[in-house]
PDB file of C-alpha atoms in Angstrom:
ATOM      1  CA  LEU A   1      -1.222  18.385 -46.229  1.00 77.00           C
ATOM      2  CA  ASN A   2      -4.877  17.929 -47.135  1.00 77.00           C
ATOM      3  CA  LEU A   3      -5.195  15.055 -44.663  1.00 77.00           C
ATOM      4  CA  LEU A   4      -3.429  17.098 -42.007  1.00 75.00           C
ATOM      5  CA  LYS A   5      -5.769  20.037 -42.548  1.00 78.00           C
ATOM      6  CA  LYS A   6      -8.835  17.767 -42.500  1.00 77.00           C
ATOM      7  CA  TRP A   7      -7.866  15.929 -39.292  1.00 71.00           C
ATOM      8  CA  ASN A   8      -6.568  19.107 -37.671  1.00 72.00           C
ATOM      9  CA  ARG A   9     -10.107  20.452 -37.348  1.00 71.00           C
ATOM     10  CA  THR A  10     -10.908  17.630 -34.928  1.00 76.00           C
ATOM     11  CA  TYR A  11      -7.548  16.593 -33.487  1.00 75.00           C
ATOM     12  CA  ASN A  12      -5.626  19.905 -33.254  1.00 71.00           C
ATOM     13  CA  LEU A  13      -2.430  18.466 -34.764  1.00 72.00           C
ATOM     14  CA  THR A  14      -0.810  21.766 -35.768  1.00 73.00           C
ATOM     15  CA  ALA A  15      -1.244  25.478 -35.161  1.00 71.00           C
ATOM     16  CA  ILE A  16      -0.035  26.223 -38.692  1.00 72.00           C
ATOM     17  CA  THR A  17      -2.915  25.920 -41.167  1.00 75.00           C
ATOM     18  CA  ASP A  18      -2.011  28.278 -44.024  1.00 73.00           C
ATOM     19  CA  ASN A  19      -0.954  26.236 -47.106  1.00 73.00           C
ATOM     20  CA  LYS A  20       2.251  28.178 -47.814  1.00 76.00           C
ATOM     21  CA  GLN A  21       3.284  28.139 -44.166  1.00 72.00           C
ATOM     22  CA  MET A  22       2.512  24.406 -43.904  1.00 71.00           C
ATOM     23  CA  VAL A  23       4.777  23.703 -46.877  1.00 67.00           C
ATOM     24  CA  LEU A  24       7.595  25.774 -45.343  1.00 73.00           C
ATOM     25  CA  TRP A  25       7.260  24.751 -41.677  1.00 71.00           C
ATOM     26  CA  HIS A  26       6.188  21.137 -42.141  1.00 78.00           C
ATOM     27  CA  ILE A  27       7.311  19.742 -45.501  1.00 83.00           C
ATOM     28  CA  LEU A  28      10.479  21.687 -46.330  1.00 87.00           C
ATOM     29  CA  ASP A  29      11.563  21.838 -42.680  1.00 90.00           C
ATOM     30  CA  SER A  30      11.283  18.028 -42.574  1.00 92.00           C
ATOM     31  CA  LEU A  31      13.089  17.427 -45.860  1.00 93.00           C
ATOM     32  CA  VAL A  32      16.009  19.761 -45.113  1.00 95.00           C
ATOM     33  CA  VAL A  33      17.622  16.993 -43.012  1.00 96.00           C
ATOM     34  CA  SER A  34      17.695  14.568 -45.977  1.00 96.00           C
ATOM     35  CA  PRO A  35      21.435  14.912 -46.730  1.00 96.00           C
ATOM     36  CA  PHE A  36      22.293  13.922 -43.159  1.00 97.00           C
ATOM     37  CA  LEU A  37      20.323  10.683 -42.886  1.00 96.00           C
ATOM     38  CA  HIS A  38      22.445   7.686 -41.973  1.00 90.00           C
ATOM     39  CA  GLY A  39      21.440   4.078 -42.644  1.00 97.00           C
ATOM     40  CA  GLN A  40      18.237   2.298 -43.636  1.00 98.00           C
ATOM     41  CA  ARG A  41      16.125   2.160 -40.459  1.00 98.00           C
ATOM     42  CA  PHE A  42      14.815   5.347 -38.862  1.00 98.00           C
ATOM     43  CA  LEU A  43      12.825   6.164 -35.749  1.00 98.00           C
ATOM     44  CA  ASP A  44      10.884   9.433 -35.680  1.00 98.00           C
ATOM     45  CA  VAL A  45      10.411   9.866 -31.940  1.00 98.00           C
ATOM     46  CA  GLY A  46       7.521  12.019 -30.708  1.00 95.00           C
ATOM     47  CA  THR A  47       6.441  12.267 -34.314  1.00 94.00           C
ATOM     48  CA  GLY A  48       3.204  14.171 -33.624  1.00 90.00           C
ATOM     49  CA  ALA A  49       1.675  14.835 -37.031  1.00 90.00           C
ATOM     50  CA  GLY A  50       4.318  12.646 -38.711  1.00 93.00           C
ATOM     51  CA  LEU A  51       7.009  15.271 -39.057  1.00 93.00           C
ATOM     52  CA  PRO A  52       9.675  14.711 -40.262  1.00 96.00           C
ATOM     53  CA  GLY A  53       8.924  10.991 -40.862  1.00 97.00           C
ATOM     54  CA  ILE A  54       6.119  11.185 -43.441  1.00 96.00           C
ATOM     55  CA  PRO A  55       7.844  13.659 -45.819  1.00 96.00           C
ATOM     56  CA  LEU A  56      11.122  11.725 -45.495  1.00 97.00           C
ATOM     57  CA  SER A  57       9.366   8.422 -46.243  1.00 97.00           C
ATOM     58  CA  PHE A  58       8.221   9.901 -49.568  1.00 94.00           C
ATOM     59  CA  ALA A  59      11.739  11.086 -50.370  1.00 96.00           C
ATOM     60  CA  PHE A  60      13.281   7.709 -49.438  1.00 98.00           C
ATOM     61  CA  PRO A  61      10.851   4.885 -50.305  1.00 97.00           C
ATOM     62  CA  GLU A  62      13.690   2.334 -50.005  1.00 98.00           C
ATOM     63  CA  LYS A  63      14.254   3.198 -46.313  1.00 98.00           C
ATOM     64  CA  GLN A  64      12.136   2.102 -43.335  1.00 98.00           C
ATOM     65  CA  PHE A  65      10.541   4.597 -40.953  1.00 98.00           C
ATOM     66  CA  VAL A  66       8.909   3.955 -37.585  1.00 98.00           C
ATOM     67  CA  LEU A  67       6.758   6.838 -36.354  1.00 98.00           C
ATOM     68  CA  LEU A  68       6.498   6.727 -32.563  1.00 98.00           C
ATOM     69  CA  ASP A  69       4.134   8.763 -30.423  1.00 97.00           C
ATOM     70  CA  SER A  70       2.359   8.110 -27.139  1.00 96.00           C
ATOM     71  CA  ASN A  71      -0.727  10.105 -28.134  1.00 93.00           C
ATOM     72  CA  GLY A  72      -3.533   7.902 -29.480  1.00 94.00           C
ATOM     73  CA  LYS A  73      -5.234  10.600 -31.553  1.00 93.00           C
ATOM     74  CA  LYS A  74      -1.960  11.355 -33.328  1.00 92.00           C
ATOM     75  CA  THR A  75      -1.197   7.700 -34.042  1.00 96.00           C
ATOM     76  CA  ARG A  76      -4.764   7.189 -35.344  1.00 94.00           C
ATOM     77  CA  PHE A  77      -4.227  10.117 -37.709  1.00 92.00           C
ATOM     78  CA  LEU A  78      -0.857   8.700 -38.819  1.00 95.00           C
ATOM     79  CA  SER A  79      -2.268   5.200 -39.370  1.00 97.00           C
ATOM     80  CA  ASN A  80      -4.921   6.752 -41.593  1.00 94.00           C
ATOM     81  CA  VAL A  81      -2.261   8.713 -43.539  1.00 95.00           C
ATOM     82  CA  VAL A  82      -0.155   5.565 -44.031  1.00 97.00           C
ATOM     83  CA  ARG A  83      -3.216   3.643 -45.245  1.00 96.00           C
ATOM     84  CA  GLU A  84      -4.586   6.380 -47.545  1.00 95.00           C
ATOM     85  CA  LEU A  85      -1.192   7.222 -49.053  1.00 94.00           C
ATOM     86  CA  GLN A  86      -0.195   3.537 -49.247  1.00 96.00           C
ATOM     87  CA  LEU A  87       3.145   4.098 -47.547  1.00 97.00           C
ATOM     88  CA  LYS A  88       4.736   0.642 -47.473  1.00 97.00           C
ATOM     89  CA  ASN A  89       7.889   1.854 -45.724  1.00 98.00           C
ATOM     90  CA  VAL A  90       6.192   3.364 -42.648  1.00 98.00           C
ATOM     91  CA  GLU A  91       5.092   1.735 -39.393  1.00 98.00           C
ATOM     92  CA  VAL A  92       3.132   3.680 -36.774  1.00 98.00           C
ATOM     93  CA  VAL A  93       3.609   2.759 -33.111  1.00 98.00           C
ATOM     94  CA  GLN A  94       1.734   4.148 -30.115  1.00 98.00           C
ATOM     95  CA  ALA A  95       4.013   3.909 -27.071  1.00 98.00           C
ATOM     96  CA  ARG A  96       6.132   5.959 -24.740  1.00 97.00           C
ATOM     97  CA  VAL A  97       9.669   5.987 -26.097  1.00 97.00           C
ATOM     98  CA  GLU A  98      11.129   4.861 -22.766  1.00 95.00           C
ATOM     99  CA  ALA A  99       8.977   1.715 -22.856  1.00 96.00           C
ATOM    100  CA  PHE A 100       9.266   0.989 -26.580  1.00 98.00           C
ATOM    101  CA  GLN A 101      11.186  -2.173 -27.438  1.00 96.00           C
ATOM    102  CA  THR A 102      12.029  -3.495 -30.876  1.00 96.00           C
ATOM    103  CA  GLU A 103      13.865  -6.473 -32.303  1.00 95.00           C
ATOM    104  CA  HIS A 104      16.176  -4.336 -34.472  1.00 96.00           C
ATOM    105  CA  CYS A 105      18.026  -1.163 -33.514  1.00 98.00           C
ATOM    106  CA  PHE A 106      17.745   2.063 -35.520  1.00 98.00           C
ATOM    107  CA  ASP A 107      20.488   3.560 -37.691  1.00 98.00           C
ATOM    108  CA  SER A 108      19.178   7.062 -37.043  1.00 98.00           C
ATOM    109  CA  ILE A 109      16.751   8.482 -34.528  1.00 98.00           C
ATOM    110  CA  LEU A 110      15.051  11.720 -35.555  1.00 98.00           C
ATOM    111  CA  ALA A 111      13.663  14.177 -33.039  1.00 97.00           C
ATOM    112  CA  ARG A 112      11.850  17.355 -34.035  1.00 93.00           C
ATOM    113  CA  ALA A 113      10.353  19.517 -31.279  1.00 84.00           C
ATOM    114  CA  PHE A 114      10.622  16.584 -28.876  1.00 90.00           C
ATOM    115  CA  SER A 115      12.726  17.600 -25.882  1.00 93.00           C
ATOM    116  CA  SER A 116      16.187  18.642 -24.732  1.00 96.00           C
ATOM    117  CA  LEU A 117      19.216  16.823 -26.135  1.00 98.00           C
ATOM    118  CA  ARG A 118      19.795  15.122 -22.766  1.00 97.00           C
ATOM    119  CA  VAL A 119      16.215  13.804 -22.599  1.00 97.00           C
ATOM    120  CA  ILE A 120      16.326  12.685 -26.236  1.00 97.00           C
ATOM    121  CA  ILE A 121      19.498  10.682 -25.564  1.00 97.00           C
ATOM    122  CA  GLU A 122      18.350   9.257 -22.249  1.00 97.00           C
ATOM    123  CA  SER A 123      14.989   8.136 -23.618  1.00 97.00           C
ATOM    124  CA  THR A 124      16.217   6.683 -26.938  1.00 97.00           C
ATOM    125  CA  ARG A 125      19.723   5.270 -26.313  1.00 97.00           C
ATOM    126  CA  HIS A 126      18.324   1.728 -25.917  1.00 97.00           C
ATOM    127  CA  LEU A 127      16.964   1.914 -29.479  1.00 98.00           C
ATOM    128  CA  LEU A 128      20.048   3.264 -31.274  1.00 98.00           C
ATOM    129  CA  CYS A 129      22.473   0.987 -33.148  1.00 98.00           C
ATOM    130  CA  LYS A 130      26.073   1.095 -31.900  1.00 97.00           C
ATOM    131  CA  GLU A 131      27.210   3.083 -34.956  1.00 97.00           C
ATOM    132  CA  GLY A 132      23.925   5.001 -35.194  1.00 98.00           C
ATOM    133  CA  GLN A 133      23.155   8.690 -34.887  1.00 98.00           C
ATOM    134  CA  ILE A 134      20.623  10.806 -33.090  1.00 98.00           C
ATOM    135  CA  LEU A 135      19.543  13.696 -35.310  1.00 98.00           C
ATOM    136  CA  ALA A 136      17.891  16.403 -33.225  1.00 98.00           C
ATOM    137  CA  MET A 137      16.190  19.230 -35.072  1.00 96.00           C
ATOM    138  CA  LYS A 138      16.459  22.501 -33.156  1.00 96.00           C
ATOM    139  CA  GLY A 139      15.713  26.171 -33.756  1.00 93.00           C
ATOM    140  CA  THR A 140      18.419  28.396 -32.335  1.00 95.00           C
ATOM    141  CA  TYR A 141      21.875  26.947 -31.717  1.00 97.00           C
ATOM    142  CA  PRO A 142      21.403  24.889 -28.509  1.00 97.00           C
ATOM    143  CA  GLU A 143      24.699  25.767 -26.805  1.00 97.00           C
ATOM    144  CA  LYS A 144      23.554  25.009 -23.237  1.00 97.00           C
ATOM    145  CA  GLU A 145      21.957  21.698 -24.286  1.00 97.00           C
ATOM    146  CA  ILE A 146      25.144  20.658 -26.096  1.00 97.00           C
ATOM    147  CA  ARG A 147      27.168  21.228 -22.915  1.00 97.00           C
ATOM    148  CA  ASP A 148      24.668  18.947 -21.134  1.00 97.00           C
ATOM    149  CA  ILE A 149      25.079  15.908 -23.454  1.00 98.00           C
ATOM    150  CA  PRO A 150      25.316  12.913 -21.087  1.00 97.00           C
ATOM    151  CA  GLU A 151      28.317  10.676 -20.610  1.00 96.00           C
ATOM    152  CA  GLY A 152      28.682   7.917 -23.165  1.00 97.00           C
ATOM    153  CA  PHE A 153      27.551  10.201 -26.001  1.00 98.00           C
ATOM    154  CA  LYS A 154      29.394  12.738 -28.096  1.00 98.00           C
ATOM    155  CA  LEU A 155      28.526  15.600 -30.370  1.00 98.00           C
ATOM    156  CA  LEU A 156      29.338  14.611 -33.950  1.00 97.00           C
ATOM    157  CA  THR A 157      28.444  17.880 -35.654  1.00 97.00           C
ATOM    158  CA  VAL A 158      25.896  20.690 -35.811  1.00 98.00           C
ATOM    159  CA  HIS A 159      24.553  21.784 -39.190  1.00 98.00           C
ATOM    160  CA  SER A 160      23.006  25.181 -39.748  1.00 96.00           C
ATOM    161  CA  LEU A 161      19.979  24.581 -41.966  1.00 95.00           C
ATOM    162  CA  ARG A 162      18.571  27.019 -44.497  1.00 91.00           C
ATOM    163  CA  ILE A 163      15.095  26.854 -45.983  1.00 89.00           C
ATOM    164  CA  LYS A 164      14.350  29.362 -48.726  1.00 87.00           C
ATOM    165  CA  GLY A 165      11.372  31.454 -47.705  1.00 85.00           C
ATOM    166  CA  LEU A 166      11.584  30.522 -44.022  1.00 85.00           C
ATOM    167  CA  ASN A 167      13.000  33.310 -41.906  1.00 86.00           C
ATOM    168  CA  ALA A 168      13.936  31.266 -38.846  1.00 88.00           C
ATOM    169  CA  GLU A 169      17.022  29.739 -37.300  1.00 92.00           C
ATOM    170  CA  ARG A 170      17.225  25.958 -37.809  1.00 94.00           C
ATOM    171  CA  HIS A 171      19.957  23.590 -36.642  1.00 97.00           C
ATOM    172  CA  LEU A 172      20.499  19.847 -36.824  1.00 97.00           C
ATOM    173  CA  VAL A 173      22.464  18.404 -33.903  1.00 98.00           C
ATOM    174  CA  CYS A 174      24.060  15.033 -34.734  1.00 98.00           C
ATOM    175  CA  MET A 175      25.147  12.849 -31.809  1.00 98.00           C
ATOM    176  CA  GLY A 176      26.376   9.303 -31.338  1.00 98.00           C
ATOM    177  CA  PHE A 177      27.872   6.873 -28.856  1.00 98.00           C
ATOM    178  CA  GLU A 178      31.439   7.618 -27.709  1.00 96.00           C
TER     179      GLU A 178
END
């Protein structure tokens, strides 16, 4: 959080700058998806300030996280965080998700404040393992977006998430190949 606050003055990474609110909205909101992670290799697409990838990498040092963002200032910030915090299980990649290619597929793809469910699926499906999951973090229950899930994908489940001290609706939409 200290690095985020420091870099935020120059790079405008987050509108939330109060310590308590940062813990609630950034750290706890990222970690609340922990019980639903599937596999060993994770892609945090449109990671921005490294949320949820950085907090999850601390919670799961045995798992591998790739933080993907097309914005150079954000990936420079994240590279600095990875270096300063000596995170051995995190790789930062600057690329558009549609153009990103990798040798190994991902067990889970995380998306927080990235886009609609349809766009998330369409832009990441080439990166997801056959038995993998897309975990989309949403605020209110995304009923219309769920109806718009593209062919070839199915809704696995939707979890209502609760964060003590955070008075906001949070949902995790889990999707996979049909």
